[in-house]
mmCIF file of C-alpha atoms in Angstrom:
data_model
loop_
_atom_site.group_PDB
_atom_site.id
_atom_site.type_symbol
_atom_site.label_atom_id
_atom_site.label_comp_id
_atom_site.label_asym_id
_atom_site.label_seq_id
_atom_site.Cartn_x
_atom_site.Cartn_y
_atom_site.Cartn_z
ATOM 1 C CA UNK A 1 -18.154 -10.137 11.415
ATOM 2 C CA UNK A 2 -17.403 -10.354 7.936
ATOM 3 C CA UNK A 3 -16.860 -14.894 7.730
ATOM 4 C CA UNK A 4 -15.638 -16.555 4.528
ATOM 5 C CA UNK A 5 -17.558 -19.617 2.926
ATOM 6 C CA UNK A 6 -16.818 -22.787 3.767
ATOM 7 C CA UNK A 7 -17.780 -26.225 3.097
ATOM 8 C CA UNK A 8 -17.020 -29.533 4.783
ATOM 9 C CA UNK A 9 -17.630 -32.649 2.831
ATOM 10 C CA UNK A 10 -18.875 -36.017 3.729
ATOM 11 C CA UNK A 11 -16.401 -38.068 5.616
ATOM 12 C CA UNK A 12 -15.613 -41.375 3.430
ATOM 13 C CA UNK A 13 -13.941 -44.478 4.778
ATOM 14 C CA UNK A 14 -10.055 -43.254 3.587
ATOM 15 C CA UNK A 15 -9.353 -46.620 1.926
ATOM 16 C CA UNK A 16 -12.810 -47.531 1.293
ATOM 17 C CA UNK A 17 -13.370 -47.744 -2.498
ATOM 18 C CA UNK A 18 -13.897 -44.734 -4.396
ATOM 19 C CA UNK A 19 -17.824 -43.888 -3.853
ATOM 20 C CA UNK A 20 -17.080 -41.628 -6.688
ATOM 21 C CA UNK A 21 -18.085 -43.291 -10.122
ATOM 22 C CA UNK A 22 -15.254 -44.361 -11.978
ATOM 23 C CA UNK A 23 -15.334 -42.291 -15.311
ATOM 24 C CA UNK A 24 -14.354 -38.822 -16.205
ATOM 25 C CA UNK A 25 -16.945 -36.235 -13.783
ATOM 26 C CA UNK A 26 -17.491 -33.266 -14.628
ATOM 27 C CA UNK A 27 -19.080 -30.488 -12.408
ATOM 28 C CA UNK A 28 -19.541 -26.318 -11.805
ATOM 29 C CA UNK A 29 -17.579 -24.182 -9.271
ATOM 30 C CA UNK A 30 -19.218 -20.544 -9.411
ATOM 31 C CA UNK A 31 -17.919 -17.996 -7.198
ATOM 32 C CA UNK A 32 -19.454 -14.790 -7.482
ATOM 33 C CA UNK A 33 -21.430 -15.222 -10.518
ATOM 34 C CA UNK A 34 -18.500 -16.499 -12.123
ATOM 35 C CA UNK A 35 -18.331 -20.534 -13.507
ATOM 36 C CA UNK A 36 -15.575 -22.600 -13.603
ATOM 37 C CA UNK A 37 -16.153 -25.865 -16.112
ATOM 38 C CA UNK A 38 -14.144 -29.091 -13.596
ATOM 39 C CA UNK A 39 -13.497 -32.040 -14.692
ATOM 40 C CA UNK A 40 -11.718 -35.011 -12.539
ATOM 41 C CA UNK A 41 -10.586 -38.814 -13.638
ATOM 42 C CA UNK A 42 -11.297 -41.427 -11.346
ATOM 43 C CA UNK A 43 -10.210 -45.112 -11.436
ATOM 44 C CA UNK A 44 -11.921 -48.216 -10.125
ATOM 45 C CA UNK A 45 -8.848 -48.559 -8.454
ATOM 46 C CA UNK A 46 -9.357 -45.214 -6.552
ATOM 47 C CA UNK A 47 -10.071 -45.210 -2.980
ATOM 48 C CA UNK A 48 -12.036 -42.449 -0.995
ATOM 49 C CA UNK A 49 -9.339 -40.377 0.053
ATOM 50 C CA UNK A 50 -7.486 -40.804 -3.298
ATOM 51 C CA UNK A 51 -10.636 -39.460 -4.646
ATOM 52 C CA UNK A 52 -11.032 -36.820 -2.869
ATOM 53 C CA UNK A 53 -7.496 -35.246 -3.506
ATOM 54 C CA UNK A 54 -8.325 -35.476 -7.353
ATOM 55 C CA UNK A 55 -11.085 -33.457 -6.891
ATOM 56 C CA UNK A 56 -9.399 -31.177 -4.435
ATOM 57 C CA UNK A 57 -6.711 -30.947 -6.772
ATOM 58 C CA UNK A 58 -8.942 -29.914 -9.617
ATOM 59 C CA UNK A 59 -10.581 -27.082 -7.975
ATOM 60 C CA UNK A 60 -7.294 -25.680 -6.668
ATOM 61 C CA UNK A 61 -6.056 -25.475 -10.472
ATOM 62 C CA UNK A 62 -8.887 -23.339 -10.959
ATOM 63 C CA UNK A 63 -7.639 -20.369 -9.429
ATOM 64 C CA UNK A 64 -11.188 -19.856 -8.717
ATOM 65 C CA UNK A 65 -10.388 -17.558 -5.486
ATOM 66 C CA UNK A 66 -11.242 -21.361 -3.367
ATOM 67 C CA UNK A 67 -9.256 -23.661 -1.838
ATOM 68 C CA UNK A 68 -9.897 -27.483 -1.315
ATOM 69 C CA UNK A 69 -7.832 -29.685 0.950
ATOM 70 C CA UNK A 70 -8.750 -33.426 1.718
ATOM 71 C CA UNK A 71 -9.373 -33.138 5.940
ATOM 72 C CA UNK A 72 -8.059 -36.690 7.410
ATOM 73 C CA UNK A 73 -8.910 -38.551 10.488
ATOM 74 C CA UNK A 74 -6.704 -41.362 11.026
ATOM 75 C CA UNK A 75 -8.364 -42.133 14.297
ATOM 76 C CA UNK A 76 -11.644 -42.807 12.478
ATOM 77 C CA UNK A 77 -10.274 -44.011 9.119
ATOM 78 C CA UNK A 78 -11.961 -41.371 7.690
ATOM 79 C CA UNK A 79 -11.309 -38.498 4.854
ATOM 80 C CA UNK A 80 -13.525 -35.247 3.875
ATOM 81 C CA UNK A 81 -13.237 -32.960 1.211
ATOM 82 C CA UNK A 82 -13.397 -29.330 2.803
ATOM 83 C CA UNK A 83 -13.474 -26.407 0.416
ATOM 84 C CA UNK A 84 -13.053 -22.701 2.000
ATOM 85 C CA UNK A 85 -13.417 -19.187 -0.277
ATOM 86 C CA UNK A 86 -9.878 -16.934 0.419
ATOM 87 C CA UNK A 87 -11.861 -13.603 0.918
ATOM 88 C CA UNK A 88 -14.701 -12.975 3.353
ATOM 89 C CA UNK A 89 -17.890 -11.751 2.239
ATOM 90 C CA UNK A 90 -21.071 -12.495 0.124
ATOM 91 C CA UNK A 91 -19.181 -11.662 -2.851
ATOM 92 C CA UNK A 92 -16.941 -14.512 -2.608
ATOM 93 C CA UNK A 93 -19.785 -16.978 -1.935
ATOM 94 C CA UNK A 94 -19.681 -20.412 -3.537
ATOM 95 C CA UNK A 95 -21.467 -23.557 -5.079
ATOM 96 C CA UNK A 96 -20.831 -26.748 -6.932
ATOM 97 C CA UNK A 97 -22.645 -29.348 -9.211
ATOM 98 C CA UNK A 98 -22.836 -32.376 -10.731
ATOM 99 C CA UNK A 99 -22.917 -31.860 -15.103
ATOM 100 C CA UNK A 100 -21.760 -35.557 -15.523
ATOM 101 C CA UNK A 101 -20.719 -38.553 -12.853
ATOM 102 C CA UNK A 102 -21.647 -38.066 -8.659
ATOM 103 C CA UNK A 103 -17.864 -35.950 -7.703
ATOM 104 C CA UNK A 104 -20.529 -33.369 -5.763
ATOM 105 C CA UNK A 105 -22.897 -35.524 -4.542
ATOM 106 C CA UNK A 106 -20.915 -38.586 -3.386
ATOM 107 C CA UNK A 107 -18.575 -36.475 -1.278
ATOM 108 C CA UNK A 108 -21.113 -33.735 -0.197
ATOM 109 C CA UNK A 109 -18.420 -31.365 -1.352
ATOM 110 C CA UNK A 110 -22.055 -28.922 -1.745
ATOM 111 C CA UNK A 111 -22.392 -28.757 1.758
ATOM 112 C CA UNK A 112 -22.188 -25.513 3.384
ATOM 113 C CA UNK A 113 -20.479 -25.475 6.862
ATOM 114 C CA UNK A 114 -20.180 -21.549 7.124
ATOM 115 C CA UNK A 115 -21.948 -19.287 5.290
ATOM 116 C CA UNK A 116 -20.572 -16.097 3.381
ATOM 117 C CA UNK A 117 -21.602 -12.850 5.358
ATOM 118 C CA UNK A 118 -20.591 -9.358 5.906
ATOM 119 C CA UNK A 119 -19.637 -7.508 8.180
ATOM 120 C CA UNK A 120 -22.125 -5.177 9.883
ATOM 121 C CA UNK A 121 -21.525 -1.987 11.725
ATOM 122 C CA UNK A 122 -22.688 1.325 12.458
ATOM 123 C CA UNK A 123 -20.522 4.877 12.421
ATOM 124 C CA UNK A 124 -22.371 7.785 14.170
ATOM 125 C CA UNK A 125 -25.422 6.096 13.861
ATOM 126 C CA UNK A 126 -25.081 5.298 10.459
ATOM 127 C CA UNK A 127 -25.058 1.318 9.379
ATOM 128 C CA UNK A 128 -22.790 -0.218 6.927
ATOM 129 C CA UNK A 129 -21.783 -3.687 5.655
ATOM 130 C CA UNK A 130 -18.060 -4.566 4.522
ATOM 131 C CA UNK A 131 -17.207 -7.988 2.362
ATOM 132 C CA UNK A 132 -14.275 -7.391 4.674
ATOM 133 C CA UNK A 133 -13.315 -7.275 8.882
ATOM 134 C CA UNK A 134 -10.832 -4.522 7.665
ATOM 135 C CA UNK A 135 -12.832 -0.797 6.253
ATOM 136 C CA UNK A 136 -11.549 2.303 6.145
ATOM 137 C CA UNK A 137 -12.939 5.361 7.533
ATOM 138 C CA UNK A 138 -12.580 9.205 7.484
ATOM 139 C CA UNK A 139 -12.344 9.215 3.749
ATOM 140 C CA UNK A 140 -9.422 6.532 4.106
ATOM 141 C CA UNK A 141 -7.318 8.082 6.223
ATOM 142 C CA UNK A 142 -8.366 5.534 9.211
ATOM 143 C CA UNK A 143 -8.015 1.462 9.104
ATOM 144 C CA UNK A 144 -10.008 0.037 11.413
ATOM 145 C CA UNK A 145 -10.119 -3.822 11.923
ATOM 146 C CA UNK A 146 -12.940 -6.071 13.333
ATOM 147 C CA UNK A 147 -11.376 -8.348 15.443
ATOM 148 C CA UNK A 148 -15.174 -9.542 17.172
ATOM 149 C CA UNK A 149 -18.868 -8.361 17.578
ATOM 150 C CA UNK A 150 -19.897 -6.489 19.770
ATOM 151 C CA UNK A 151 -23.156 -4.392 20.533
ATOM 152 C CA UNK A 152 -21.705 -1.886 22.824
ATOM 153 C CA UNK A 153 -20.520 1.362 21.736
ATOM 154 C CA UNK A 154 -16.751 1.775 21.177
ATOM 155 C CA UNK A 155 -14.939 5.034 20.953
ATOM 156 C CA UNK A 156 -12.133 5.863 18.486
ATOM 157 C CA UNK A 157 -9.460 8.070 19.629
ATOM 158 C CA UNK A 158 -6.649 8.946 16.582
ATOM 159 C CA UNK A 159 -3.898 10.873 16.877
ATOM 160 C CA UNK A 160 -0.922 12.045 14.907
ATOM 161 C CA UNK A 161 1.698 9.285 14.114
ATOM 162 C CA UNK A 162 4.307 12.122 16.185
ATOM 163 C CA UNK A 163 7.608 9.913 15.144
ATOM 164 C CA UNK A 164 6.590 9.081 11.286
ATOM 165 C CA UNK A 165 6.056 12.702 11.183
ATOM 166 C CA UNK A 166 8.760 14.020 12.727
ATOM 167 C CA UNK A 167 11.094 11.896 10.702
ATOM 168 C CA UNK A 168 9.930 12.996 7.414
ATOM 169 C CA UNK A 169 10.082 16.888 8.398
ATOM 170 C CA UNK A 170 13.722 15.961 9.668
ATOM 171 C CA UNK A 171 14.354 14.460 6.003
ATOM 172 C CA UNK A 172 13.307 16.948 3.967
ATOM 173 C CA UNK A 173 15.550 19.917 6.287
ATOM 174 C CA UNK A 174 18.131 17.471 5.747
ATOM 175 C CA UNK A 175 17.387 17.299 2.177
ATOM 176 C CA UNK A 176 17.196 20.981 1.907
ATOM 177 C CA UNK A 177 20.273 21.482 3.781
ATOM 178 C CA UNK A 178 21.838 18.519 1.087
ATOM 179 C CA UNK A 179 20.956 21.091 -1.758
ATOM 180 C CA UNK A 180 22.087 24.482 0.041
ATOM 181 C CA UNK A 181 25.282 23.204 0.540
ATOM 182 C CA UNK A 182 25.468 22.143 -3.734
ATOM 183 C CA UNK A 183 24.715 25.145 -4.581
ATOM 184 C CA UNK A 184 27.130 27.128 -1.996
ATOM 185 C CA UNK A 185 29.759 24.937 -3.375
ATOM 186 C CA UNK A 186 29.014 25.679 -6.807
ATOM 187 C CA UNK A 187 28.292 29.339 -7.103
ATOM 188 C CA UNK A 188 30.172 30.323 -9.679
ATOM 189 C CA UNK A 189 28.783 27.492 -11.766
ATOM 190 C CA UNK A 190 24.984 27.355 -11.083
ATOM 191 C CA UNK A 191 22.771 30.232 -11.714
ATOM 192 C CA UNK A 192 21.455 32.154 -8.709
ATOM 193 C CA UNK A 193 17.722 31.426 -10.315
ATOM 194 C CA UNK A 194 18.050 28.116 -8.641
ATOM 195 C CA UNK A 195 19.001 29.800 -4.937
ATOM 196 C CA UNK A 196 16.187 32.230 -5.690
ATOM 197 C CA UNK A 197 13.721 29.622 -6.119
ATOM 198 C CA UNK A 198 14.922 27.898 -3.635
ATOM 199 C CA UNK A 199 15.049 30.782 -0.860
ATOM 200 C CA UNK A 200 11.724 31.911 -2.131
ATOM 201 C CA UNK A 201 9.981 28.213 -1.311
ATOM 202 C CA UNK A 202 10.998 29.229 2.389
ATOM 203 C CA UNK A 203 10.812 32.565 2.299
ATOM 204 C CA UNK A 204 6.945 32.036 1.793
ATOM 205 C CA UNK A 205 6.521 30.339 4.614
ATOM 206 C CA UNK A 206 9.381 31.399 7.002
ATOM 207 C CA UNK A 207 6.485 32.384 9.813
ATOM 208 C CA UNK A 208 4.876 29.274 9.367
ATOM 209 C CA UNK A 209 8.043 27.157 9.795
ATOM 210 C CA UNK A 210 9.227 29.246 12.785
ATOM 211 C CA UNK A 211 6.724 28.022 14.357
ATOM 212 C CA UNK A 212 7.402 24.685 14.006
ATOM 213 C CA UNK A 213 11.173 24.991 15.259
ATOM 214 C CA UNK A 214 12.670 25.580 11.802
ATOM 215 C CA UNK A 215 14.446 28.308 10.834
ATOM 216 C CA UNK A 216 17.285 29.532 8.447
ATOM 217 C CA UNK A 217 20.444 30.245 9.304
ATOM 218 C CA UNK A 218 23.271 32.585 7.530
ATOM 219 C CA UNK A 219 24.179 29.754 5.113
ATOM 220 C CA UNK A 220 21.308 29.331 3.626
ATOM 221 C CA UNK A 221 20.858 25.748 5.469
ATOM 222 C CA UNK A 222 17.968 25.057 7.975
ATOM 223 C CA UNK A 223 18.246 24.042 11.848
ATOM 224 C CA UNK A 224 15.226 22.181 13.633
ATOM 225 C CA UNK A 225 13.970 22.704 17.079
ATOM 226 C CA UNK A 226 12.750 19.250 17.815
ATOM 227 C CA UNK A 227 11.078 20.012 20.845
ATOM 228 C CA UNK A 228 9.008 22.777 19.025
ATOM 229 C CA UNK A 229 8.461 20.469 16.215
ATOM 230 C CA UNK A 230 7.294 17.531 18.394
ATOM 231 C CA UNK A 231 5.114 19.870 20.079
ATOM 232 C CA UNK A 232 3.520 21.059 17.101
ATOM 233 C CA UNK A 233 2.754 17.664 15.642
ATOM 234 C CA UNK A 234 1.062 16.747 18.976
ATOM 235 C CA UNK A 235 -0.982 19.908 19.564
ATOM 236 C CA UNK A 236 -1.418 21.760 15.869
ATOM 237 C CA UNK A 237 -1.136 18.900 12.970
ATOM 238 C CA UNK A 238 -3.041 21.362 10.794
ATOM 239 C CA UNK A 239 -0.253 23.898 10.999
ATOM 240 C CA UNK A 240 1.989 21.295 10.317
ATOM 241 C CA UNK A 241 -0.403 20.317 7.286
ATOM 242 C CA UNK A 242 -0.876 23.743 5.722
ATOM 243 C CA UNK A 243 2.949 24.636 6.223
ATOM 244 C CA UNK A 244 4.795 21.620 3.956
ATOM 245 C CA UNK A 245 1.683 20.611 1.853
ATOM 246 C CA UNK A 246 -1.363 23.668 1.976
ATOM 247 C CA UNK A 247 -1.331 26.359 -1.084
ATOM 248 C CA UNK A 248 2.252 27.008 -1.570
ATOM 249 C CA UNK A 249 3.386 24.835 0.949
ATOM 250 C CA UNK A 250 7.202 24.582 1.661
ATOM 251 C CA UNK A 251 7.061 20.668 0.153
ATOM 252 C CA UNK A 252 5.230 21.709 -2.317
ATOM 253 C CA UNK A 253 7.181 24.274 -3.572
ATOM 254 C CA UNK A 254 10.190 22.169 -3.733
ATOM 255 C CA UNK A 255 8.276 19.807 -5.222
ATOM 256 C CA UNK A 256 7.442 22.225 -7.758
ATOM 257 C CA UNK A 257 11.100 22.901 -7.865
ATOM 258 C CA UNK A 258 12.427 19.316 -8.470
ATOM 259 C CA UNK A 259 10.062 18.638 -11.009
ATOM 260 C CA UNK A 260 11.622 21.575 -13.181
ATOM 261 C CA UNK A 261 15.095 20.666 -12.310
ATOM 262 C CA UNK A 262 14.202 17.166 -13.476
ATOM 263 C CA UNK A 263 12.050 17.881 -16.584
ATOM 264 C CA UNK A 264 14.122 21.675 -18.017
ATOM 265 C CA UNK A 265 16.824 21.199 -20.385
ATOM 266 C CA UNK A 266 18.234 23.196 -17.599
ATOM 267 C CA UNK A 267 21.266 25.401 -19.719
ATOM 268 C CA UNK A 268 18.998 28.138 -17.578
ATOM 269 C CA UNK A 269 20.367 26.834 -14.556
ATOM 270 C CA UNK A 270 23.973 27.207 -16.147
ATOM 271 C CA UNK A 271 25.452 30.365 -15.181
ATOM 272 C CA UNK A 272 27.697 32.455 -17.389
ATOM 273 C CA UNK A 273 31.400 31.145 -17.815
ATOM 274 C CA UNK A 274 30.290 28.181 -16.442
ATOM 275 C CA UNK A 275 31.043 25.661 -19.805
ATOM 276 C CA UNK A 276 34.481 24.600 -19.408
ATOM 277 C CA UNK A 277 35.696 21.358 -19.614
ATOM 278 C CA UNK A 278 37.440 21.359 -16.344
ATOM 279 C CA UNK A 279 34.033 21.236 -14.959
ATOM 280 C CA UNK A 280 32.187 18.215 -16.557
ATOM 281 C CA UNK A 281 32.667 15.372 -14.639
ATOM 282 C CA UNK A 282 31.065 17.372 -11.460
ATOM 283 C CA UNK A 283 28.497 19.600 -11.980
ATOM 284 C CA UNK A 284 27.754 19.507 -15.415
ATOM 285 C CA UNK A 285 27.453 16.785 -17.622
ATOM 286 C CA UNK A 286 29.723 16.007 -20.937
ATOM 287 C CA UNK A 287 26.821 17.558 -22.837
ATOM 288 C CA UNK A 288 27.388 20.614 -20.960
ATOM 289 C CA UNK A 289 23.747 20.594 -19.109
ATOM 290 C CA UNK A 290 23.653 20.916 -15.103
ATOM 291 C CA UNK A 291 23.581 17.240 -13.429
ATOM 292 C CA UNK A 292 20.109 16.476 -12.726
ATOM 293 C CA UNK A 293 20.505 13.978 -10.827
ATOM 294 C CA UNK A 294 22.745 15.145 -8.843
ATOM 295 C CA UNK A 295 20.347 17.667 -7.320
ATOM 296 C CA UNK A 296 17.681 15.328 -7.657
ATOM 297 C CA UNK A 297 19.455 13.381 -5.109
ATOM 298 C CA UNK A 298 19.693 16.382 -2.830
ATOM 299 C CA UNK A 299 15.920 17.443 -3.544
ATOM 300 C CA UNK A 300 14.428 14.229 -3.250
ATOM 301 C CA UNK A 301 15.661 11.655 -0.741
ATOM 302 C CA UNK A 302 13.725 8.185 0.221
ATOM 303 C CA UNK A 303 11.016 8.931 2.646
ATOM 304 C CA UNK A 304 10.798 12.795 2.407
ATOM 305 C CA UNK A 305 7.818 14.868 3.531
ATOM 306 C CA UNK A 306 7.065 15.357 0.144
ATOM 307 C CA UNK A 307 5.737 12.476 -0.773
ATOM 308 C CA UNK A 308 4.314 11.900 3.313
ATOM 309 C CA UNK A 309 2.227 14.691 3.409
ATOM 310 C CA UNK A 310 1.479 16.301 -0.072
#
């Protein structure tokens, strides 16, 4: 298991007087090759444990990736500086030291209680080390976290995320549907390039989404089988991969599709007899250009496929 530094000070009589000199001590914090420059006033009047939360104090203003709290035993009367690193690994390994004054040595704040490691583990017989109990495998696609050792073998079994992906094929036919109806509505006022493109993006894939349940109807506006669909995601993800986001896959395509609407000056998407003022505050803007984002909207909702599986 990856295990974070940490080090546990000498425990000091709380209201014991300060066994840190009284005079301005300065000392190193390095963390991973980097050094921090402390420095901490103490008083005569200091005790131990008011000490102690100086010092703590000054190495939490650091922002030296530690952090120092002042452990107390009121049982024993007794206080300790303990200083932990807030990642795991070697690379986050830590040391201090006295430059001027005893703040280090007086309150052992040097000593090491747990040691920096890695994690260590082994993938198809192949080892590794991680700074972290969290790696990811299968070229990131898989988290995997180390939650204790072990030296027996353990088996990984992944499969699709059926609901996540169902949902996002269900928002983008929604989506879709969002945009046929737009254009249906405005006919007469958007140029059939945009129906084109829009028919050919399924059209190029109409086998491909059959078999996934989803098909076209006379309108122009899709229908899902979710039965089909569920049973596709469960039993042929890579159809379900190669159909929205392969080579001219349906999400892509759109994609494509939105991009233009949202980038064009768009008077191509205009059609003819289309610029008259009765029509402005709907379709087309006061500058007599098509709304993009109104079909923006329609093209890209929150959470589509689009952005899930491309």
């Amino acid at each position: 298991m990856a295990t974070a530094q940490q080090n546990l000070g000498t425990a000091l009589t709380s209201s014991g007087a300060t066994a840190v000199t009284p005079e301005t001590n300065t000392f190193t914090l390095t963390v991973g090759g980097t050094t921090y420059n402390l420095s901490v006033s103490i008083l005569s009047t200091d005790t131990n444990q008011t000490a102690l939360e100086k010092i703590a104090k000054a190495i939490n203003a650091a922002g030296a990736g530690v952090t120092a709290t002042v452990i107390t035993d009121t049982t024993a009367g007794t206080s300790r500086i303990q200083i932990t690193a807030n990642r795991t690994g070697t690379n986050s390994a830590f040391s201090l030291a006295d430059v001027t004054g005893n703040a280090v040595t007086a309150t052992g704040a040097n000593t090491v209680n747990v040691a920096a490691a890695n994690a260590q583990y082994t993938v198809n017989g192949v080892s590794y080390t991680s700074q972290s109990n969290t790696v990811l495998l299968d070229r990131g696609h898989l988290t995997v976290n180390f939650l204790k050792t072990s030296t027996a073998t353990v088996t990984l079994t992944v499969t699709p995320n059926t609901q996540a992906i169902t949902g996002a094929v269900n928002n983008l036919v929604n989506a879709c549907n969002t945009l046929a109806i737009l254009i249906a509505q405005n006919a007469t006022l958007i140029s059939p390039r945009l129906s084109q493109a829009f028919n050919q993006a399924y059209t190029v894939k109409e086998q491909e989404l059959a078999a996934l349940g989803i098909t076209a109807g006379p309108n122009g506006t899709l229908t899902v089988d979710q039965t089909k669909l569920t049973t596709a995601v469960q039993n042929n993800l890579g159809l379900v991969q190669s159909t929205f986001g392969g080579a001219n896959g349906f999400a892509v395509n759109l994609g494509l599709l939105g991009q233009e609407i949202t980038t064009s000056p768009l008077w191509g998407f205009a059609a003819p007899g289309a610029y008259q003022a009765s029509f402005f505050p709907n379709t087309y803007s006061y500058l007599l250009t098509l709304n993009q984002s109104q079909l923006a909207a329609a093209l890209f909702p929150s959470g589509t496929i689009v952005n899930y599986l491309v």
